[in-house]
Short mmCIF file of C-alpha atoms and ligand atoms in Angstrom, two decimals:
data_model
loop_
_atom_site.label_atom_id
_atom_site.label_comp_id
_atom_site.label_asym_id
_atom_site.label_seq_id
_atom_site.Cartn_x
_atom_site.Cartn_y
_atom_site.Cartn_z
CA MET A 4 125.72 72.09 93.06
CA GLU A 5 122.65 72.41 95.20
CA GLY A 6 120.29 72.92 92.29
CA HIS A 7 121.21 69.47 91.06
CA HIS A 8 119.54 67.83 94.05
CA LEU A 9 116.69 70.25 94.16
CA ILE A 10 114.81 69.06 91.12
CA PRO A 11 114.45 65.39 92.09
CA LEU A 12 113.43 66.43 95.59
CA VAL A 13 110.67 68.63 94.22
CA VAL A 14 109.50 65.83 91.97
CA LEU A 15 109.58 63.37 94.86
CA LEU A 16 107.59 65.72 97.08
CA ALA A 17 105.06 66.26 94.33
CA LEU A 18 104.66 62.51 93.90
CA LEU A 19 104.34 61.93 97.62
CA ASN A 20 101.79 64.68 97.83
CA LEU A 21 99.82 63.19 94.97
CA GLN A 22 99.82 59.80 96.63
CA LEU A 23 98.78 61.18 99.98
CA TYR A 24 96.00 63.09 98.30
CA SER A 25 94.54 60.13 96.48
CA ALA A 26 94.92 57.90 99.53
CA ASN A 27 92.96 60.53 101.47
CA GLU A 28 90.13 60.48 98.95
CA LEU A 29 89.76 56.72 98.97
CA PRO A 30 86.85 55.31 100.95
CA SER A 31 88.40 53.60 103.93
CA LYS A 32 86.62 51.08 106.08
CA SER A 33 86.17 53.51 108.97
CA ASN A 34 84.83 56.19 106.65
CA THR A 35 82.20 53.92 105.15
CA HIS A 36 81.35 52.75 108.65
CA TYR A 37 80.79 56.35 109.68
CA ILE A 38 78.35 56.78 106.79
CA LYS A 39 76.51 53.59 107.68
CA ARG A 40 76.17 54.70 111.28
CA SER A 41 75.02 58.21 110.32
CA CYS A 42 72.52 56.83 107.81
CA SER A 43 70.89 54.72 110.51
CA VAL A 44 69.03 57.84 111.76
CA THR A 45 67.41 58.36 108.35
CA THR A 46 64.11 56.86 107.21
CA TYR A 47 65.75 55.14 104.23
CA PRO A 48 69.13 54.01 105.55
CA LYS A 49 69.93 51.68 102.68
CA LEU A 50 69.34 54.34 100.02
CA CYS A 51 71.29 56.78 102.20
CA TYR A 52 74.28 54.48 102.41
CA ASN A 53 74.15 53.49 98.74
CA SER A 54 73.96 57.10 97.58
CA LEU A 55 76.71 58.42 99.87
CA SER A 56 79.27 55.66 100.40
CA ILE A 57 80.99 56.40 97.07
CA TYR A 58 81.88 59.80 98.55
CA ALA A 59 83.27 58.29 101.76
CA GLY A 60 86.79 59.47 100.97
CA LYS A 61 85.58 63.06 100.79
CA ILE A 62 83.11 62.86 103.67
CA LYS A 63 85.50 61.08 106.04
CA THR A 64 83.81 61.56 109.44
CA ASN A 65 82.67 65.13 108.90
CA PRO A 66 78.93 65.59 109.57
CA LYS A 67 78.80 68.89 107.70
CA VAL A 68 80.35 67.46 104.54
CA LEU A 69 78.04 64.45 104.92
CA ALA A 70 74.94 66.67 104.94
CA GLN A 71 76.30 68.80 102.09
CA THR A 72 76.99 65.72 100.01
CA ALA A 73 73.47 64.44 100.69
CA LEU A 74 72.15 67.77 99.41
CA ASN A 75 74.35 67.50 96.31
CA VAL A 76 73.03 64.02 95.61
CA THR A 77 69.48 65.28 96.19
CA ILE A 78 69.76 68.21 93.81
CA ALA A 79 71.24 66.06 91.06
CA ALA A 80 68.28 63.65 91.30
CA THR A 81 65.78 66.52 91.56
CA GLN A 82 67.19 68.21 88.46
CA GLU A 83 67.04 64.96 86.55
CA THR A 84 63.43 64.52 87.64
CA TYR A 85 62.63 68.07 86.57
CA VAL A 86 63.97 67.41 83.07
CA THR A 87 62.03 64.15 82.88
CA MET A 88 58.80 65.84 84.03
CA LYS A 89 59.23 68.63 81.52
CA ARG A 90 59.73 66.12 78.72
CA LEU A 91 56.78 64.08 79.94
CA SER A 92 54.49 67.10 80.08
CA LYS A 93 55.14 67.71 76.38
CA THR A 94 54.39 64.13 75.41
CA HIS A 95 51.44 63.68 73.09
CA GLY A 96 48.90 61.12 74.10
CA LEU A 97 48.58 62.05 77.75
CA ASN A 98 44.99 62.19 78.87
CA PRO A 99 43.87 65.63 80.15
CA ILE A 100 44.27 64.69 83.82
CA GLU A 101 47.75 63.27 83.27
CA ALA A 102 48.70 66.34 81.24
CA ALA A 103 47.48 68.70 83.98
CA ALA A 104 49.18 66.68 86.73
CA ALA A 105 52.44 66.53 84.75
CA LEU A 106 52.38 70.30 84.21
CA ASP A 107 51.81 70.87 87.94
CA CYS A 108 54.75 68.56 88.67
CA VAL A 109 57.05 70.56 86.40
CA GLU A 110 56.30 73.62 88.48
CA GLU A 111 56.54 71.85 91.83
CA ILE A 112 59.76 70.04 91.03
CA GLY A 113 61.18 73.27 89.64
CA ASP A 114 60.43 74.88 93.00
CA ALA A 115 62.05 71.93 94.78
CA VAL A 116 65.24 72.42 92.71
CA ASP A 117 65.31 76.10 93.73
CA GLU A 118 64.78 75.27 97.39
CA VAL A 119 67.49 72.63 97.52
CA GLN A 120 69.83 75.00 95.68
CA LYS A 121 69.15 77.74 98.25
CA SER A 122 69.95 75.23 101.00
CA ILE A 123 73.22 74.28 99.33
CA ASP A 124 74.20 77.94 98.92
CA GLU A 125 73.37 78.71 102.53
CA PHE A 126 75.21 75.65 103.78
CA GLY A 127 78.31 77.03 102.09
CA HIS A 128 78.12 80.01 104.47
CA VAL A 129 77.27 78.14 107.66
CA ALA A 130 79.72 78.55 110.50
CA ARG A 131 79.38 77.88 114.21
CA GLY A 132 78.56 81.25 115.70
CA SER A 133 75.75 83.69 116.30
CA ASN A 134 74.01 83.04 112.99
CA PHE A 135 74.33 79.27 113.06
CA TRP A 136 70.82 78.47 114.28
CA VAL A 137 69.13 80.94 111.97
CA GLN A 138 70.99 79.54 108.98
CA MET A 139 70.33 75.93 109.91
CA SER A 140 66.67 76.70 110.47
CA ASP A 141 66.42 78.33 107.01
CA ILE A 142 68.04 75.28 105.47
CA GLN A 143 65.65 72.94 107.29
CA THR A 144 62.70 75.04 106.13
CA TRP A 145 63.77 74.99 102.47
CA VAL A 146 64.48 71.28 102.40
CA SER A 147 61.11 70.60 104.08
CA ALA A 148 59.45 72.80 101.46
CA ALA A 149 61.13 70.77 98.70
CA LEU A 150 59.79 67.60 100.28
CA THR A 151 56.28 69.09 100.35
CA ASP A 152 56.54 70.07 96.68
CA GLU A 153 57.55 66.52 95.79
CA ASP A 154 54.58 65.11 97.73
CA THR A 155 52.24 67.60 96.06
CA CYS A 156 53.44 66.44 92.64
CA MET A 157 52.52 62.86 93.46
CA ASP A 158 49.21 63.93 95.03
CA GLY A 159 48.16 65.35 91.65
CA PHE A 160 48.17 61.82 90.29
CA ASP A 161 46.83 60.12 93.39
CA GLU A 162 43.84 62.45 93.82
CA HIS A 163 42.44 61.54 90.44
CA HIS A 164 43.31 57.87 90.82
CA VAL A 165 45.43 58.07 87.70
CA SER A 166 47.35 54.88 87.24
CA GLY A 167 49.23 53.36 84.37
CA ARG A 168 52.48 53.90 82.56
CA VAL A 169 52.71 57.65 83.15
CA GLU A 170 51.80 57.45 86.81
CA SER A 171 54.29 54.67 87.51
CA LEU A 172 57.08 56.55 85.73
CA VAL A 173 56.37 59.68 87.76
CA ARG A 174 56.10 57.66 90.95
CA ARG A 175 59.45 55.98 90.37
CA TYR A 176 61.22 59.34 89.96
CA ILE A 177 59.38 61.20 92.69
CA VAL A 178 59.69 58.46 95.30
CA ASN A 179 63.45 58.32 94.76
CA VAL A 180 63.81 62.09 95.00
CA ALA A 181 61.52 62.33 98.02
CA HIS A 182 63.46 59.63 99.85
CA LEU A 183 66.79 61.30 99.07
CA THR A 184 65.36 64.63 100.25
CA SER A 185 64.02 63.09 103.44
CA ASN A 186 67.41 61.52 104.14
CA ALA A 187 69.22 64.80 103.48
CA LEU A 188 66.89 66.53 105.93
CA ALA A 189 67.60 63.90 108.60
CA LEU A 190 71.37 64.34 108.13
CA ILE A 191 70.97 68.13 108.29
CA ASN A 192 68.99 67.76 111.52
CA SER A 193 71.71 65.51 112.93
CA TYR A 194 74.36 68.07 112.08
CA ALA A 195 72.34 70.95 113.54
C1 LIG B 15 78.71 69.84 95.94
O1 LIG B 15 78.68 70.13 94.57
C2 LIG B 15 79.41 71.29 94.22
C3 LIG B 15 79.15 71.58 92.76
O2 LIG B 15 79.30 70.45 91.96
C4 LIG B 15 80.88 71.06 94.53
O3 LIG B 15 81.63 72.19 94.21
C5 LIG B 15 81.01 70.76 96.02
O4 LIG B 15 82.33 70.44 96.33
C6 LIG B 15 80.12 69.61 96.41
N1 LIG B 15 80.15 69.50 97.87
C7 LIG B 15 80.40 68.36 98.48
C8 LIG B 15 80.43 68.43 99.96
O5 LIG B 15 80.61 67.32 97.90
#
């Protein structure tokens, strides 16, 4: 009976498929090397490599997926910073300058989240063709705008020479996000 042999074959194929799939997703040496090499064009290559190498199995040697993943990592950090800023702005005991600067940051980082999200959405539609350059240029513009918003947030503290616990907390978050954003922009530029 043919059906008798059919079931184990299907099971075997499914297992093989599963194994191939997970082997494909594993970071291989050449994939992590690709990320290291690509990250060398960024301003913060170590952060770039550390934030992306765990996705090596997905990125493989694809520059588009690399840039998209960098944007994903950037938006996750930006959203986390937004939540932290919002919480901070509601903290009692901030002095008036800190409170004003924190409120400005909530708005600026909120804008940065929107801009990175727009870039991610647009990147999903990018294809080599007549619209390619327009789309890539929009993405570059939005990511640059996000970077500016992050700088503006930090400027609010720097301008008034605010230093201390609040300032150092904000700096820690913003510097990380700004560096991730800068790296994402460099990888987008490389791809374009
Ligand atoms: C980016 O994140 C989205 C949402 O979590 C996910 O669907 C997508 O696969 C990610 N893209 C890459 C390239 O990792």
